[in-house]
mmCIF file of N, CA and C in Angstrom:
data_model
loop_
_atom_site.group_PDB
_atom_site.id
_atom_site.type_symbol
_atom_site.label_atom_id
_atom_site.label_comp_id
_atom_site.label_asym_id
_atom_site.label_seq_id
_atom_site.Cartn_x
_atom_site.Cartn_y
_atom_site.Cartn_z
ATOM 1 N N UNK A 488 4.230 -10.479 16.702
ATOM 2 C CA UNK A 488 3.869 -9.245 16.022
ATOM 3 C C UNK A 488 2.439 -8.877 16.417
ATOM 4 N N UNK A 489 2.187 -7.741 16.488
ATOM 5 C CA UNK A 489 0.912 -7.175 16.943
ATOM 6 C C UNK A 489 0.296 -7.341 15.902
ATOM 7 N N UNK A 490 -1.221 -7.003 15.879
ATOM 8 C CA UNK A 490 -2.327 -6.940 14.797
ATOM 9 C C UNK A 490 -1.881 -5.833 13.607
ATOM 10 N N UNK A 491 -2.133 -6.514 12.398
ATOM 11 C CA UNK A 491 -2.048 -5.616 12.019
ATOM 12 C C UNK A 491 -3.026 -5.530 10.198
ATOM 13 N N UNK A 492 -3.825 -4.788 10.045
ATOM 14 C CA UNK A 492 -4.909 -5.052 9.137
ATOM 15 C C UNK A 492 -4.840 -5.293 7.443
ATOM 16 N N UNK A 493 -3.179 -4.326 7.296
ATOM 17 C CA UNK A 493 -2.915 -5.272 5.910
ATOM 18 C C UNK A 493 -2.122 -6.586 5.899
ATOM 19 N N UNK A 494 -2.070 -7.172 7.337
ATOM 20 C CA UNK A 494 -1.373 -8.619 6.670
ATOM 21 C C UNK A 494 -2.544 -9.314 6.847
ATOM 22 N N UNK A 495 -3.603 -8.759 7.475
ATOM 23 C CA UNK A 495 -4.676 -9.597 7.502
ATOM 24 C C UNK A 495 -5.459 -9.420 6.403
ATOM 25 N N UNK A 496 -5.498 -8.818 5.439
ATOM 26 C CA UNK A 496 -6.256 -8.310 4.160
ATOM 27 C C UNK A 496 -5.605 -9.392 3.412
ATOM 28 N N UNK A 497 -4.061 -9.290 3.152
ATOM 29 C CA UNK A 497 -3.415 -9.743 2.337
ATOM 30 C C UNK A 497 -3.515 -11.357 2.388
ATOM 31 N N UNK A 498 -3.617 -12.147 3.784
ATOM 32 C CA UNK A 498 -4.630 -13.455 4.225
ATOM 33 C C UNK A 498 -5.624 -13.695 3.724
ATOM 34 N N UNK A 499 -6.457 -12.589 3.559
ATOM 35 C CA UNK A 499 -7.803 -12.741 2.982
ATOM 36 C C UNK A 499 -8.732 -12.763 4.570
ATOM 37 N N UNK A 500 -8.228 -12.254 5.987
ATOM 38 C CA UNK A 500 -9.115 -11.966 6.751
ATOM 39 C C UNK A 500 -9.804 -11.001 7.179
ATOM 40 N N UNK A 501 -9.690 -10.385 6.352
ATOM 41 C CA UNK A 501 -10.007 -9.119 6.243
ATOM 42 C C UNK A 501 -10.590 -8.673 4.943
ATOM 43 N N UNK A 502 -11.771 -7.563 4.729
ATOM 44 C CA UNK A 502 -12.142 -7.822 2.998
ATOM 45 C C UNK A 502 -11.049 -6.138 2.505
ATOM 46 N N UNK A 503 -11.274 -6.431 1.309
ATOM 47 C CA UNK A 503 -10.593 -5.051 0.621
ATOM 48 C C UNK A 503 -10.808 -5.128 -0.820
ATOM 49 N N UNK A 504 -10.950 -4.501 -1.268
ATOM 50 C CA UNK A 504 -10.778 -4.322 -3.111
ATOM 51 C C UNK A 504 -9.901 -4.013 -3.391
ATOM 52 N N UNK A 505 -9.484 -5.590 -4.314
ATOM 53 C CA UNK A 505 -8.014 -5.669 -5.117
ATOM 54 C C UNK A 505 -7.885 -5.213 -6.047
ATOM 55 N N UNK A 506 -7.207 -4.135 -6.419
ATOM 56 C CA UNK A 506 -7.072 -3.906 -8.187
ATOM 57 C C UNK A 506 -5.560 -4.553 -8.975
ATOM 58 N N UNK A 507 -4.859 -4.990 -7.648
ATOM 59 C CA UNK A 507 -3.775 -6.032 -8.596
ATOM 60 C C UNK A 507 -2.794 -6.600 -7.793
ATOM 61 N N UNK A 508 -2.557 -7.873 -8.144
ATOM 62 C CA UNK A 508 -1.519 -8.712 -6.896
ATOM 63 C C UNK A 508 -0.446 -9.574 -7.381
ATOM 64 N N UNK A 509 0.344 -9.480 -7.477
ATOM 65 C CA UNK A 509 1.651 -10.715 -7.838
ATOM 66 C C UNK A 509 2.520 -11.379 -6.663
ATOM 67 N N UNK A 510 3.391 -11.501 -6.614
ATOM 68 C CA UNK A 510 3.910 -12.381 -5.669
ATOM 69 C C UNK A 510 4.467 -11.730 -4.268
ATOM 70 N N UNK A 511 4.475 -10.541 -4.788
ATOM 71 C CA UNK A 511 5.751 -9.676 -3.970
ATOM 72 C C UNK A 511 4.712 -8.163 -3.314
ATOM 73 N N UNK A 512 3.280 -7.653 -3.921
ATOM 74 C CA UNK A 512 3.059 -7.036 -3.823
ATOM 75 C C UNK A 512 1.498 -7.245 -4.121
ATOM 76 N N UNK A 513 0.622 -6.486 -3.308
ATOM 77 C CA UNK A 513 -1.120 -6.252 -3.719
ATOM 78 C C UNK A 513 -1.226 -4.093 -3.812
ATOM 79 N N UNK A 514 -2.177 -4.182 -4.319
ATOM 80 C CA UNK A 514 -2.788 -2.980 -4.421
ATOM 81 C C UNK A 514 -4.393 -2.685 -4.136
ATOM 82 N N UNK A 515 -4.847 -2.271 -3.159
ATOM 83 C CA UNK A 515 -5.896 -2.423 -2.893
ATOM 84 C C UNK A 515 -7.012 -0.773 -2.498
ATOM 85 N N UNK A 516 -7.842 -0.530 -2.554
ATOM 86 C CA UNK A 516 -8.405 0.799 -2.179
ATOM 87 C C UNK A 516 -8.129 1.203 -0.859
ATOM 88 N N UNK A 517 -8.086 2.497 -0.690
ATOM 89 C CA UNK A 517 -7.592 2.893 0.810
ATOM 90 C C UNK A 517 -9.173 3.198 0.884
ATOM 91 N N UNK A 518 -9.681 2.821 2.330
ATOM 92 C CA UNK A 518 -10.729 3.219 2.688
ATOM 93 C C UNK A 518 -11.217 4.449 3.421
ATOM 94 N N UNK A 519 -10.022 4.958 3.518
ATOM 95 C CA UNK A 519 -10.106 6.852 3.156
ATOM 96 C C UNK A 519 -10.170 7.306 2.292
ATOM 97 N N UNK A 520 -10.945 7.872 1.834
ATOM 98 C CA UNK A 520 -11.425 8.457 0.839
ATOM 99 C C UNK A 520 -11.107 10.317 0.521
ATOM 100 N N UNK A 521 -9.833 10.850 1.082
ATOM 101 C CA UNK A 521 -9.604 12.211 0.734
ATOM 102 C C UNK A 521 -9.487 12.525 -0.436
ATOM 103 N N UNK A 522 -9.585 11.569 -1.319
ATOM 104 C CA UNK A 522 -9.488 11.911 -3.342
ATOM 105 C C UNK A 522 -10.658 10.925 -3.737
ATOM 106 N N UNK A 523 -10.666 11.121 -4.697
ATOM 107 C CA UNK A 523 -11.378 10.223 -5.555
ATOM 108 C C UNK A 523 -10.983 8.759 -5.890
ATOM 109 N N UNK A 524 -9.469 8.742 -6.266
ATOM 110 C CA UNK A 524 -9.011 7.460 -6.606
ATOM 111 C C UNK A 524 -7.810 7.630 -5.137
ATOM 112 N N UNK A 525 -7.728 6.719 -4.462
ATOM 113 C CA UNK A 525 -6.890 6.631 -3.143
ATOM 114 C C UNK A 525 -6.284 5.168 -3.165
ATOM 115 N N UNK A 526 -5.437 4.710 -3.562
ATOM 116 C CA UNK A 526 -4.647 3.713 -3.736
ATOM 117 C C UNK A 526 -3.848 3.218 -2.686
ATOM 118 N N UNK A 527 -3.705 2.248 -2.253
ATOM 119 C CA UNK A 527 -2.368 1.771 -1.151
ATOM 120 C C UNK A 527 -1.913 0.477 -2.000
ATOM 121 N N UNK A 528 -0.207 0.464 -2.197
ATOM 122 C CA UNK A 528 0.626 -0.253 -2.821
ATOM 123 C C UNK A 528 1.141 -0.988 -1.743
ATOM 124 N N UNK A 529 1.126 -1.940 -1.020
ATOM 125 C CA UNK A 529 1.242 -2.704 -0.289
ATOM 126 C C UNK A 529 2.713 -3.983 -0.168
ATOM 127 N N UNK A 530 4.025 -4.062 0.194
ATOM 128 C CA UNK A 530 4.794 -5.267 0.133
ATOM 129 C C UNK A 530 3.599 -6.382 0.836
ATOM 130 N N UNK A 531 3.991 -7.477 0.048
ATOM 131 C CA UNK A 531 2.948 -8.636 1.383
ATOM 132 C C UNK A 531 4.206 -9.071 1.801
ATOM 133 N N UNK A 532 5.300 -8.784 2.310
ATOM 134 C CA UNK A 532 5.671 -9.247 3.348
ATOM 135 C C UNK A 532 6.026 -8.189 4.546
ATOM 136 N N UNK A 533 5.689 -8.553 5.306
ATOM 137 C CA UNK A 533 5.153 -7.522 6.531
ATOM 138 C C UNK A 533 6.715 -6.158 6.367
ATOM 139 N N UNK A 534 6.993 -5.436 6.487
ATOM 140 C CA UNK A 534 7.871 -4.758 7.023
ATOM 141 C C UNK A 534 7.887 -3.623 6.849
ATOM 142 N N UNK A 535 8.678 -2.721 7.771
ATOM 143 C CA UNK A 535 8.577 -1.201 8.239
ATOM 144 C C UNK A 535 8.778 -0.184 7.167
ATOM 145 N N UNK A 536 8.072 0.985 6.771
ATOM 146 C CA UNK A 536 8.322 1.982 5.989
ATOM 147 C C UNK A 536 9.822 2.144 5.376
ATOM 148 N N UNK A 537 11.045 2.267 6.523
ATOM 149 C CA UNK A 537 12.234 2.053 6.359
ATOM 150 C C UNK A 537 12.789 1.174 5.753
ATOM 151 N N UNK A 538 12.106 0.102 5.784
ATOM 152 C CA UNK A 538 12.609 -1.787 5.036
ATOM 153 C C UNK A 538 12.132 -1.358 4.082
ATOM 154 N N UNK A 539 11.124 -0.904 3.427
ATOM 155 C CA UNK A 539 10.481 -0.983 2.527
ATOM 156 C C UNK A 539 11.511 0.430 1.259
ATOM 157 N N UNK A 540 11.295 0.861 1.522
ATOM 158 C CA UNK A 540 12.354 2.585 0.768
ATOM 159 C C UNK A 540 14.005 1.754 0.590
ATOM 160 N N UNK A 541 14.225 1.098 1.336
ATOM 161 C CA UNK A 541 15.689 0.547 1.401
ATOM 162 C C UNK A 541 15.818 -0.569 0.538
ATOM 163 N N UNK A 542 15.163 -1.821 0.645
ATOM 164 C CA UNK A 542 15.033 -2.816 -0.067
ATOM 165 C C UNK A 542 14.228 -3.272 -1.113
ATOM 166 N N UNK A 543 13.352 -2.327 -1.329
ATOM 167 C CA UNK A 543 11.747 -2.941 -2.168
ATOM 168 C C UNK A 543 11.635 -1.940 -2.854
ATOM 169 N N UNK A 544 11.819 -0.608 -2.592
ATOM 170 C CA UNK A 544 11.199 0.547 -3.374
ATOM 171 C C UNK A 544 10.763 0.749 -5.169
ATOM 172 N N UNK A 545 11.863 -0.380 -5.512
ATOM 173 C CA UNK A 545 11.804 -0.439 -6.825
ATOM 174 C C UNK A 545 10.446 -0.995 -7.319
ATOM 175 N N UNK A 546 10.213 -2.123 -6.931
ATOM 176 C CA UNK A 546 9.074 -3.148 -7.019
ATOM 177 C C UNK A 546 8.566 -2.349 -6.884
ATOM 178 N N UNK A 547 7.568 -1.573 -5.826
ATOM 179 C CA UNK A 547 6.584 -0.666 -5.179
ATOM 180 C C UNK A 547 6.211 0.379 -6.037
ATOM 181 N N UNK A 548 7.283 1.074 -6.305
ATOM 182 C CA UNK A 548 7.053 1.948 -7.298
ATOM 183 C C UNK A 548 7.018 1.452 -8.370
ATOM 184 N N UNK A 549 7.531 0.631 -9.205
ATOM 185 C CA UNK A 549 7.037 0.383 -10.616
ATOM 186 C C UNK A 549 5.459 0.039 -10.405
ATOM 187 N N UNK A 550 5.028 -0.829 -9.317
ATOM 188 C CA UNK A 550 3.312 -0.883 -9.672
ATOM 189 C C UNK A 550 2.790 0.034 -9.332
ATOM 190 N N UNK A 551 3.156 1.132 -8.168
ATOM 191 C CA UNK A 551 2.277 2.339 -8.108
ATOM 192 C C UNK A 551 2.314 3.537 -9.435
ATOM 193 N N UNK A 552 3.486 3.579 -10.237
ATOM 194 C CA UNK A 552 3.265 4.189 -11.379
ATOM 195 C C UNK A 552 2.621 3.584 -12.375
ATOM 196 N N UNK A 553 2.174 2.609 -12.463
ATOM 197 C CA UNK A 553 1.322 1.453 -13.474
ATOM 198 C C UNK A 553 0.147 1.769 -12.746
ATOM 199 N N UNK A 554 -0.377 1.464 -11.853
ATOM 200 C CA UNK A 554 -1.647 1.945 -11.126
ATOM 201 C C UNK A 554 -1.780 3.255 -11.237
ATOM 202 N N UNK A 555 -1.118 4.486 -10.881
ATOM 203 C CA UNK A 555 -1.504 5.669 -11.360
ATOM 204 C C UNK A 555 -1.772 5.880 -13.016
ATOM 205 N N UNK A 556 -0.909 5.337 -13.976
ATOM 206 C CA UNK A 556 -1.334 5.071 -15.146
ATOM 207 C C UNK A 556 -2.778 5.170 -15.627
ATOM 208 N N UNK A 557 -3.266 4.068 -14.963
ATOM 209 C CA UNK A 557 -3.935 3.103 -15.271
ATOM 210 C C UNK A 557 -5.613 3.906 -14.267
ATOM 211 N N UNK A 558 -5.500 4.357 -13.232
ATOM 212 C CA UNK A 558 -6.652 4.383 -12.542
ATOM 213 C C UNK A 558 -6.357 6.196 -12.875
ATOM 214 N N UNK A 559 -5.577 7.258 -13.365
ATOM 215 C CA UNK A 559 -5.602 8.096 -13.189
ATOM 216 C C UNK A 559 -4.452 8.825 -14.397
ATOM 217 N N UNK A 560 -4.862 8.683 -15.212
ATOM 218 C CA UNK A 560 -4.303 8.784 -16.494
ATOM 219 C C UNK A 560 -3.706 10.394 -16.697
ATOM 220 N N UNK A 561 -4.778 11.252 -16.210
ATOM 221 C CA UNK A 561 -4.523 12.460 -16.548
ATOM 222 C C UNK A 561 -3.367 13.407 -15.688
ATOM 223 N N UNK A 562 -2.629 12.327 -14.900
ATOM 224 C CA UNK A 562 -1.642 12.378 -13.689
ATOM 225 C C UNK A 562 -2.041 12.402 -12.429
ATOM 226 N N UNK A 563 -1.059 11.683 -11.612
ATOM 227 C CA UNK A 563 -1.286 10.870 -10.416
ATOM 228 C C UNK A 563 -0.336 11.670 -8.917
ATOM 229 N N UNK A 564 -0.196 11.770 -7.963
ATOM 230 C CA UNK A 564 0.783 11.810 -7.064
ATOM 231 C C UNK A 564 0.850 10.444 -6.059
ATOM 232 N N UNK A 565 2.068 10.388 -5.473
ATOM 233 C CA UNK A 565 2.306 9.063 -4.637
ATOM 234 C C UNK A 565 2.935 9.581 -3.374
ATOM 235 N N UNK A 566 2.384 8.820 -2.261
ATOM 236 C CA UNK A 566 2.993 9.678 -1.174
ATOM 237 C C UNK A 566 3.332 8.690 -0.844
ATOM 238 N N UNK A 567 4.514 9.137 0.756
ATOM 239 C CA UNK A 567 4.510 8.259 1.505
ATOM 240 C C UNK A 567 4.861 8.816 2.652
ATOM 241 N N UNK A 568 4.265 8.385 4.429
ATOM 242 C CA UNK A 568 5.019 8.722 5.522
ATOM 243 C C UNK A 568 5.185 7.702 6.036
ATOM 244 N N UNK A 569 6.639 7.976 7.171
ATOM 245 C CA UNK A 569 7.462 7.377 7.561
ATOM 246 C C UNK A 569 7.388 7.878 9.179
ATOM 247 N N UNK A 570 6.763 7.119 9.767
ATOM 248 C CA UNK A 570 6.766 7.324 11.029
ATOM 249 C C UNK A 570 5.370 8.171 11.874
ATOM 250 N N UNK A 571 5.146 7.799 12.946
ATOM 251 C CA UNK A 571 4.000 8.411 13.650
ATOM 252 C C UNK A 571 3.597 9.895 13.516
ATOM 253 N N UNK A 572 5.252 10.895 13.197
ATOM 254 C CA UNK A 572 5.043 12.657 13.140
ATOM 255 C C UNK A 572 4.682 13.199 12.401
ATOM 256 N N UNK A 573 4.861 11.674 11.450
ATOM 257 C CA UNK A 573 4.699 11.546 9.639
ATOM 258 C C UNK A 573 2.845 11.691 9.500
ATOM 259 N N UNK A 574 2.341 11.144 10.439
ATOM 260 C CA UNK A 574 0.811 10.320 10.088
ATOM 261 C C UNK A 574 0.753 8.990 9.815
ATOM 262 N N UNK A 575 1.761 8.389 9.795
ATOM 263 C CA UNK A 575 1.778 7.089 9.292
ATOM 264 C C UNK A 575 0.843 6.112 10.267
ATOM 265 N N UNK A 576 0.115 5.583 9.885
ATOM 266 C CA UNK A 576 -1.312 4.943 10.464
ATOM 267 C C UNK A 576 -1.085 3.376 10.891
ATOM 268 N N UNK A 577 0.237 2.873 9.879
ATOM 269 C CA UNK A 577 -0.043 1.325 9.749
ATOM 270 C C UNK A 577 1.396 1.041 9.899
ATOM 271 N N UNK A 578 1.897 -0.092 10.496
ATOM 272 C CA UNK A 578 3.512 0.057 10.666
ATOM 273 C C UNK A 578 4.014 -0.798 9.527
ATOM 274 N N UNK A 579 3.084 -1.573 8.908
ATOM 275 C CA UNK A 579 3.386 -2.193 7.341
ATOM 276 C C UNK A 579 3.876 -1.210 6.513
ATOM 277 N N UNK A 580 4.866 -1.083 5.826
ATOM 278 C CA UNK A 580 5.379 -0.112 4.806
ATOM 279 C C UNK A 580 4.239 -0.307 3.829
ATOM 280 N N UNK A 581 3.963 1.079 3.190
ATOM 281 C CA UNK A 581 3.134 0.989 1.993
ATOM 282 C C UNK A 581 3.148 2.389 1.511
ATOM 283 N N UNK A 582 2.363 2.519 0.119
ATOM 284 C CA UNK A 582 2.976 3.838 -0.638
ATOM 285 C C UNK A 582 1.839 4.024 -1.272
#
């Protein structure tokens, strides 16, 4: 597998600010900054946007609506792209 910077975050080789992690999933600050509060919901186990919407979505989204909750009370939006035409930056699925 090529490099890739959230499995290396999720290692701990990489730094990032955690705002929450369990077994299956981290949440950490996006270091783009186009909002104020910019969140990335992260699987830690490596796999594609597609793996991720198909098999995981549930997990993912229950903590990204707990994190929007929680960091953005007065209501939140959650995105996601899927693929390079998309913008998608990182080939790790994340939301």
């Amino acid at each position: 597998m090529a490099y890739c910077v959230f499995c290396e975050i999720i290692a701990r080789r990489s730094p990032a600010t955690i705002h929450y992690e369990d077994d299956d999933v981290i949440v950490i600050d996006n270091y783009l900054r186009w909002t104020p509060v910019m969140l990335l919901v992260i699987p830690r186990k490596h796999m594609t946007q597609e793996e991720m919407w198909s098999t995981f979505m549930a997990k993912v989204g229950s903590v990204a609506a707990d994190m929007g909750r929680k960091f953005c009370p007065g209501g939140f939006r959650l995105l996601s792209n899927a693929g390079r035409d998309a913008m998608q930056s990182q080939e790790h699925g994340h939301l």
